[in-house]
CSV table of C-alpha atoms in Angstrom, one decimal:
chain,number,residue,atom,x,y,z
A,254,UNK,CA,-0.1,9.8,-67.5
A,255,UNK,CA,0.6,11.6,-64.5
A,256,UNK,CA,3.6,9.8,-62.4
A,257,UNK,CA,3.7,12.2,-59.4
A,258,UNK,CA,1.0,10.6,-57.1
A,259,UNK,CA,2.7,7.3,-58.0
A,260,UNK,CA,5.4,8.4,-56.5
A,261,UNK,CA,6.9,6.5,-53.5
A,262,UNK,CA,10.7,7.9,-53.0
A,263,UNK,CA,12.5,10.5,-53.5
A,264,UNK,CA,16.2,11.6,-52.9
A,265,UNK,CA,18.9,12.8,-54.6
A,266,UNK,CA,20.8,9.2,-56.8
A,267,UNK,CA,17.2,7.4,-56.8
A,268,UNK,CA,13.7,7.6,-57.5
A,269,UNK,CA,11.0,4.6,-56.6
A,270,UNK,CA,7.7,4.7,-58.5
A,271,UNK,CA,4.5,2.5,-58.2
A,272,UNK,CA,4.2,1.5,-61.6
A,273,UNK,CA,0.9,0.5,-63.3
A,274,UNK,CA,0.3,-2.7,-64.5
A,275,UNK,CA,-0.5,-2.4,-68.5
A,276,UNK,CA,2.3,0.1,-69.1
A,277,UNK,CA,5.7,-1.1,-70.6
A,278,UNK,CA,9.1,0.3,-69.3
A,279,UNK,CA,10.1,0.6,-72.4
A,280,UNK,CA,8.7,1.3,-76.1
A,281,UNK,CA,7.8,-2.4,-77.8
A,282,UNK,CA,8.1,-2.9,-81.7
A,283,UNK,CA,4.4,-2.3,-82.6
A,284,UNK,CA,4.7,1.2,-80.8
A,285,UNK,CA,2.0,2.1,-78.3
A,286,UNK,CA,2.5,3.6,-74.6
A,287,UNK,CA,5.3,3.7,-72.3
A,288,UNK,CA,7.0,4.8,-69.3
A,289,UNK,CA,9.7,6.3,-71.1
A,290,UNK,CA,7.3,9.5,-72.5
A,291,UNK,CA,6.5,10.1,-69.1
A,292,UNK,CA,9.7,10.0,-66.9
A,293,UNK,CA,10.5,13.7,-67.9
A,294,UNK,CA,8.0,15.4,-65.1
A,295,UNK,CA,10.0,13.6,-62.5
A,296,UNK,CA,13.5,15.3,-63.4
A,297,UNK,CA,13.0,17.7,-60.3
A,298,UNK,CA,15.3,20.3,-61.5
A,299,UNK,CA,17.9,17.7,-62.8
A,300,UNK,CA,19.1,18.2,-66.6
A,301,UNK,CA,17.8,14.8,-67.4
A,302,UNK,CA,15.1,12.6,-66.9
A,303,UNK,CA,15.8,9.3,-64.4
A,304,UNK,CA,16.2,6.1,-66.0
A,305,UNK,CA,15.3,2.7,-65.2
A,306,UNK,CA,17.6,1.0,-62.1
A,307,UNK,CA,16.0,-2.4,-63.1
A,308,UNK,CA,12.6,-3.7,-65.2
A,309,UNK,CA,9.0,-4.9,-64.2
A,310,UNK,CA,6.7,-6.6,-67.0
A,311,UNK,CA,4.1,-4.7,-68.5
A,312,UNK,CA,1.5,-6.3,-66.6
A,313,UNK,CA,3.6,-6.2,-63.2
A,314,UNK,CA,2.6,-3.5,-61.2
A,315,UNK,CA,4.1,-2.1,-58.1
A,316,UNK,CA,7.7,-0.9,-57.1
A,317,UNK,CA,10.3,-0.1,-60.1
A,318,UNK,CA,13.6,2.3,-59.0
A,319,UNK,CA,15.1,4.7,-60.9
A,320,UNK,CA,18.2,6.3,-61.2
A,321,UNK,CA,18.6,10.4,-61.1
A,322,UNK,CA,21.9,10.1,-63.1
A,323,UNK,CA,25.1,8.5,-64.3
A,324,UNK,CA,26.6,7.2,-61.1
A,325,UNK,CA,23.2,6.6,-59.5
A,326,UNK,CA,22.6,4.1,-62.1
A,327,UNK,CA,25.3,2.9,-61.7
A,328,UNK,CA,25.4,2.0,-58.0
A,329,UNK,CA,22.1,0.8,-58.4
A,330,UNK,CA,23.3,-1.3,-61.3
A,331,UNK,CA,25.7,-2.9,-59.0
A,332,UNK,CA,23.0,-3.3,-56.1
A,333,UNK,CA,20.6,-5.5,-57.9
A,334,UNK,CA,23.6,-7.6,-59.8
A,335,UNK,CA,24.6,-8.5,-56.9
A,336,UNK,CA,21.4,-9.3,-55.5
A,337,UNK,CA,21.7,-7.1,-52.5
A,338,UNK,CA,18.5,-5.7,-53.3
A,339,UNK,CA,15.4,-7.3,-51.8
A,340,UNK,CA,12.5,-7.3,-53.7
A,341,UNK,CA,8.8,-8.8,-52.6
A,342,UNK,CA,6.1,-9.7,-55.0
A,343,UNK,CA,2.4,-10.5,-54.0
A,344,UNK,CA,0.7,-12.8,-56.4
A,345,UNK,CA,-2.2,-14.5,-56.3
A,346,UNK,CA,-1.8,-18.0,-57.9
A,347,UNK,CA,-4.3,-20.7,-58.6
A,348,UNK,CA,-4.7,-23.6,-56.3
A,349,UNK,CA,-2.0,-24.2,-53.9
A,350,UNK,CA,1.8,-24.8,-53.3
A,351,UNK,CA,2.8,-28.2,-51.9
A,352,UNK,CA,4.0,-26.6,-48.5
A,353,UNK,CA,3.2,-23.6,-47.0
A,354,UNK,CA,6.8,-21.8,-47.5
A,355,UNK,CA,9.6,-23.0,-49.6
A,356,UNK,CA,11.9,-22.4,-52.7
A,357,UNK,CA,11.7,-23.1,-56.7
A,358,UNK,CA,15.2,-24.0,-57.7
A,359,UNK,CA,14.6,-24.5,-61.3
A,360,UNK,CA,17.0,-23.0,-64.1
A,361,UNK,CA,15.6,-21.3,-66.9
A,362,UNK,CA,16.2,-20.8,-70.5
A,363,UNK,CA,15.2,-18.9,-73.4
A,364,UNK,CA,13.2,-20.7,-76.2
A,365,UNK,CA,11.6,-19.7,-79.6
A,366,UNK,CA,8.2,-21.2,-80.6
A,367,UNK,CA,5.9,-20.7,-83.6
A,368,UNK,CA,4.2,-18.0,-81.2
A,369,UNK,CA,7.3,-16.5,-80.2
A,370,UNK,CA,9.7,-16.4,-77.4
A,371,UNK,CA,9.2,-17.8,-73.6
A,372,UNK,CA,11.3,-19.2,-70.8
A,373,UNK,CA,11.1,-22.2,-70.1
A,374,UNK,CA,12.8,-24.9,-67.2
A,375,UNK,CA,15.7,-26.4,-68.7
A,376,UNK,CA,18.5,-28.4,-67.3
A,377,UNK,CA,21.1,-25.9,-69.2
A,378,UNK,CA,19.2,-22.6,-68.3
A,379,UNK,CA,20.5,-20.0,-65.6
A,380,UNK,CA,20.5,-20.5,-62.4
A,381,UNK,CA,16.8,-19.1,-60.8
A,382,UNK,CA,15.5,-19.4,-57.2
A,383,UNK,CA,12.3,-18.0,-55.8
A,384,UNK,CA,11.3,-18.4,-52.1
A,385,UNK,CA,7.7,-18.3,-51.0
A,386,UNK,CA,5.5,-18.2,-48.2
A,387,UNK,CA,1.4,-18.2,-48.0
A,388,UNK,CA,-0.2,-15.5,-46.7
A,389,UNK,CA,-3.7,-16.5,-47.3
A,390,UNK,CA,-6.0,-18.1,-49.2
A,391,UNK,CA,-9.4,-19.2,-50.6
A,392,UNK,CA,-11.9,-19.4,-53.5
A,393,UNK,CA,-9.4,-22.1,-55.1
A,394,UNK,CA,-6.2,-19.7,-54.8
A,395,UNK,CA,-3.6,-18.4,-52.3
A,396,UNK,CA,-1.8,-15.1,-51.9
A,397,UNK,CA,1.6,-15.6,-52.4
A,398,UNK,CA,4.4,-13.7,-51.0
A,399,UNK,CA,7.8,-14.1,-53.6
A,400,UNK,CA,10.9,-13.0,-53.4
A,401,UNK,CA,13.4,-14.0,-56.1
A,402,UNK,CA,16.9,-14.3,-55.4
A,403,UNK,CA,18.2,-14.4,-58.8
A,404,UNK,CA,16.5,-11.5,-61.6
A,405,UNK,CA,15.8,-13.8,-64.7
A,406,UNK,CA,12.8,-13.2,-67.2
A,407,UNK,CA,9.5,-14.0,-66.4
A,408,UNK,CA,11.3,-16.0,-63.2
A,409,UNK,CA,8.1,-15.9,-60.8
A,410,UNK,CA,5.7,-16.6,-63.5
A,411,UNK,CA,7.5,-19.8,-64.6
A,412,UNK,CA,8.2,-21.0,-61.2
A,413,UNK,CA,4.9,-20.7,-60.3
A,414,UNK,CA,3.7,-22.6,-63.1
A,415,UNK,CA,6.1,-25.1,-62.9
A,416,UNK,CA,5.1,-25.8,-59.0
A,417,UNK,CA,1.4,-26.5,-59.8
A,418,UNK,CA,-0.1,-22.9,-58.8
A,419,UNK,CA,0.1,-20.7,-61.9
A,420,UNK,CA,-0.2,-16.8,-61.4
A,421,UNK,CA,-3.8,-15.5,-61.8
A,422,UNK,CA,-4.1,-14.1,-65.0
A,423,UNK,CA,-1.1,-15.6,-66.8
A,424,UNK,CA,-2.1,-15.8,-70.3
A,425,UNK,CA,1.5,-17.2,-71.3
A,426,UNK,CA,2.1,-19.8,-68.4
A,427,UNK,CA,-0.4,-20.1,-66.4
A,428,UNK,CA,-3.0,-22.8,-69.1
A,429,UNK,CA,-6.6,-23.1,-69.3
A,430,UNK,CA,-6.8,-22.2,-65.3
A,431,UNK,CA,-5.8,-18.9,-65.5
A,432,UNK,CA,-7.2,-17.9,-68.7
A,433,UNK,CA,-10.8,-19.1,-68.0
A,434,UNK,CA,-11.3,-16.0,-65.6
A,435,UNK,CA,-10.0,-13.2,-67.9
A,436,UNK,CA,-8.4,-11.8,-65.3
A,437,UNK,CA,-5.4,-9.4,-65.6
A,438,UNK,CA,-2.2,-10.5,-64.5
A,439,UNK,CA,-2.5,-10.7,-60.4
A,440,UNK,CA,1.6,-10.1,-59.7
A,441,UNK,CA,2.9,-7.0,-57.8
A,442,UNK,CA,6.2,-5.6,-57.0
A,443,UNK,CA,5.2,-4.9,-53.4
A,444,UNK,CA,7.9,-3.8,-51.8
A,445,UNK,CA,11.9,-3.4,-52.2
A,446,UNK,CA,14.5,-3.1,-49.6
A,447,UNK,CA,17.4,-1.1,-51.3
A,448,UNK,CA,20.5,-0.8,-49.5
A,449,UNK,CA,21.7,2.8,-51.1
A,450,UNK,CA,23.2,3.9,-48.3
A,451,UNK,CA,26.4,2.7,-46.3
A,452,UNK,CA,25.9,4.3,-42.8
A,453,UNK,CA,22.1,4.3,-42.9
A,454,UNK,CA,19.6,1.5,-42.8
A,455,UNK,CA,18.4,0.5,-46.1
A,456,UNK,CA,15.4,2.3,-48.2
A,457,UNK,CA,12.2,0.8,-47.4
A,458,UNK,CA,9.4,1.4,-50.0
A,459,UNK,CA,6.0,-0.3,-50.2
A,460,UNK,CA,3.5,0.3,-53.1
A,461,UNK,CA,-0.2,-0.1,-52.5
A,462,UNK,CA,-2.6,-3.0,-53.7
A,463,UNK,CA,-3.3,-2.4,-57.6
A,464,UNK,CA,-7.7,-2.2,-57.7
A,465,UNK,CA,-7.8,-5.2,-60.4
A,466,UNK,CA,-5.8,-7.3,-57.6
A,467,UNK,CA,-8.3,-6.3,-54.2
A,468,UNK,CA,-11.4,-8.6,-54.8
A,469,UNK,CA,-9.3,-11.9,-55.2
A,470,UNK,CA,-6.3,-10.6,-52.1
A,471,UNK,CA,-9.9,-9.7,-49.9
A,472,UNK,CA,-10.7,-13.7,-50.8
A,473,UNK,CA,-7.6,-14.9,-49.7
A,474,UNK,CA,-7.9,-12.8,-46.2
A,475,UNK,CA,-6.3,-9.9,-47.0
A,476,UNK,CA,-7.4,-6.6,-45.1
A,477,UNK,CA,-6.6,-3.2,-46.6
């Protein structure tokens, strides 16, 4: 895979790519395709290839930063831990939220089930808060904009479910509604807001809407 044309940033600590959805960020247990074989054509004269700043799902698409080296990483590191990173997701969910903005101020936890693992909401989980605001909507869904204040796993794909408007596509969370359509996922990391920078203003980058996601955004009023 060719990452180049993907890419959207480019200085010397950090990188920002527009990531594919279907490709893992990093190599699963049954093998198969990942970003890590690719990240060596964007070392741009470094020694070594960038590494990941933070994580997307495999079926996420959209923004994912990386770091050039050591002490990049590690200012990015600190960045997103302490949530000074802004991050925007566009999802298209099915059916609607109860109000037209608001927040999902559920805790999550980590459970095991014959299947596997998922996260679930749990009195004793972490602390998790997604905001939201429609954008659009119709055909039975809305376009969602999300932005998650804390980082936990699978966070906008559980609060979504657990507020009665499952992501498109969701073949984990999101029940017989999602599933029906054999859709892929319909999440993406749309934009991030990374404050890298102490005397300039922070790094705005944007990644373009995925081709499996136009049809159902164009439903919902979205214009390219």
């Amino acid at each position: 895979m060719d990452l180049l044309p993907r890419l959207l940033y480019r200085d010397g600590l950090m990188l920002v790519i527009d990531k594919p959805a279907g490709l893992a960020v990093h190599a699963g247990a049954s093998g198969g395709d990942h970003l890590g074989r690719h990240l060596d054509a964007l070392r741009f004269g470094l020694p070594q290839a960038p590494e990941l700043a933070h994580r997307l799902d495999r079926d996420t698409s959209g923004c994912l930063a990386l770091g050039r080296h050591r002490k990049a990483l590690a200012k990015l590191g600190k960045l997103f831990a302490e949530g000074r990173v802004r991050k925007t997701y566009w999802a298209v969910v099915v059916g609607r939220p109860p109000q037209e903005t608001g927040a999902v101020d559920m805790p999550l936890l980590k459970s095991n089930t014959k299947q596997g693992w998922k996260m679930r909401v749990a009195a004793d989980g972490q602390a998790s808060l997604t905001e939201y605001r429609t954008l659009g909507a119709g055909d039975g869904m809305t376009w969602l904009a999300l932005e998650p204040r804390t980082g936990r796993t699978h966070q906008l794909r559980v609060h979504m479910a657990a507020l009665g408007c499952p992501i498109l596509g969701d073949p984990v969370y999101g029940g017989e509604a999602t599933r029906a359509r054999e859709v892929p996922l319909h999440l993406h990391a749309r934009a991030l807001k990374i404050p890298l920078y102490s005397r300039r203003e922070p790094i705005a980058c944007e990644a373009p809407v995925p081709e499996h996601m136009r049809a159902r955004l164009a439903a919902c009023g979205h214009k390219p």
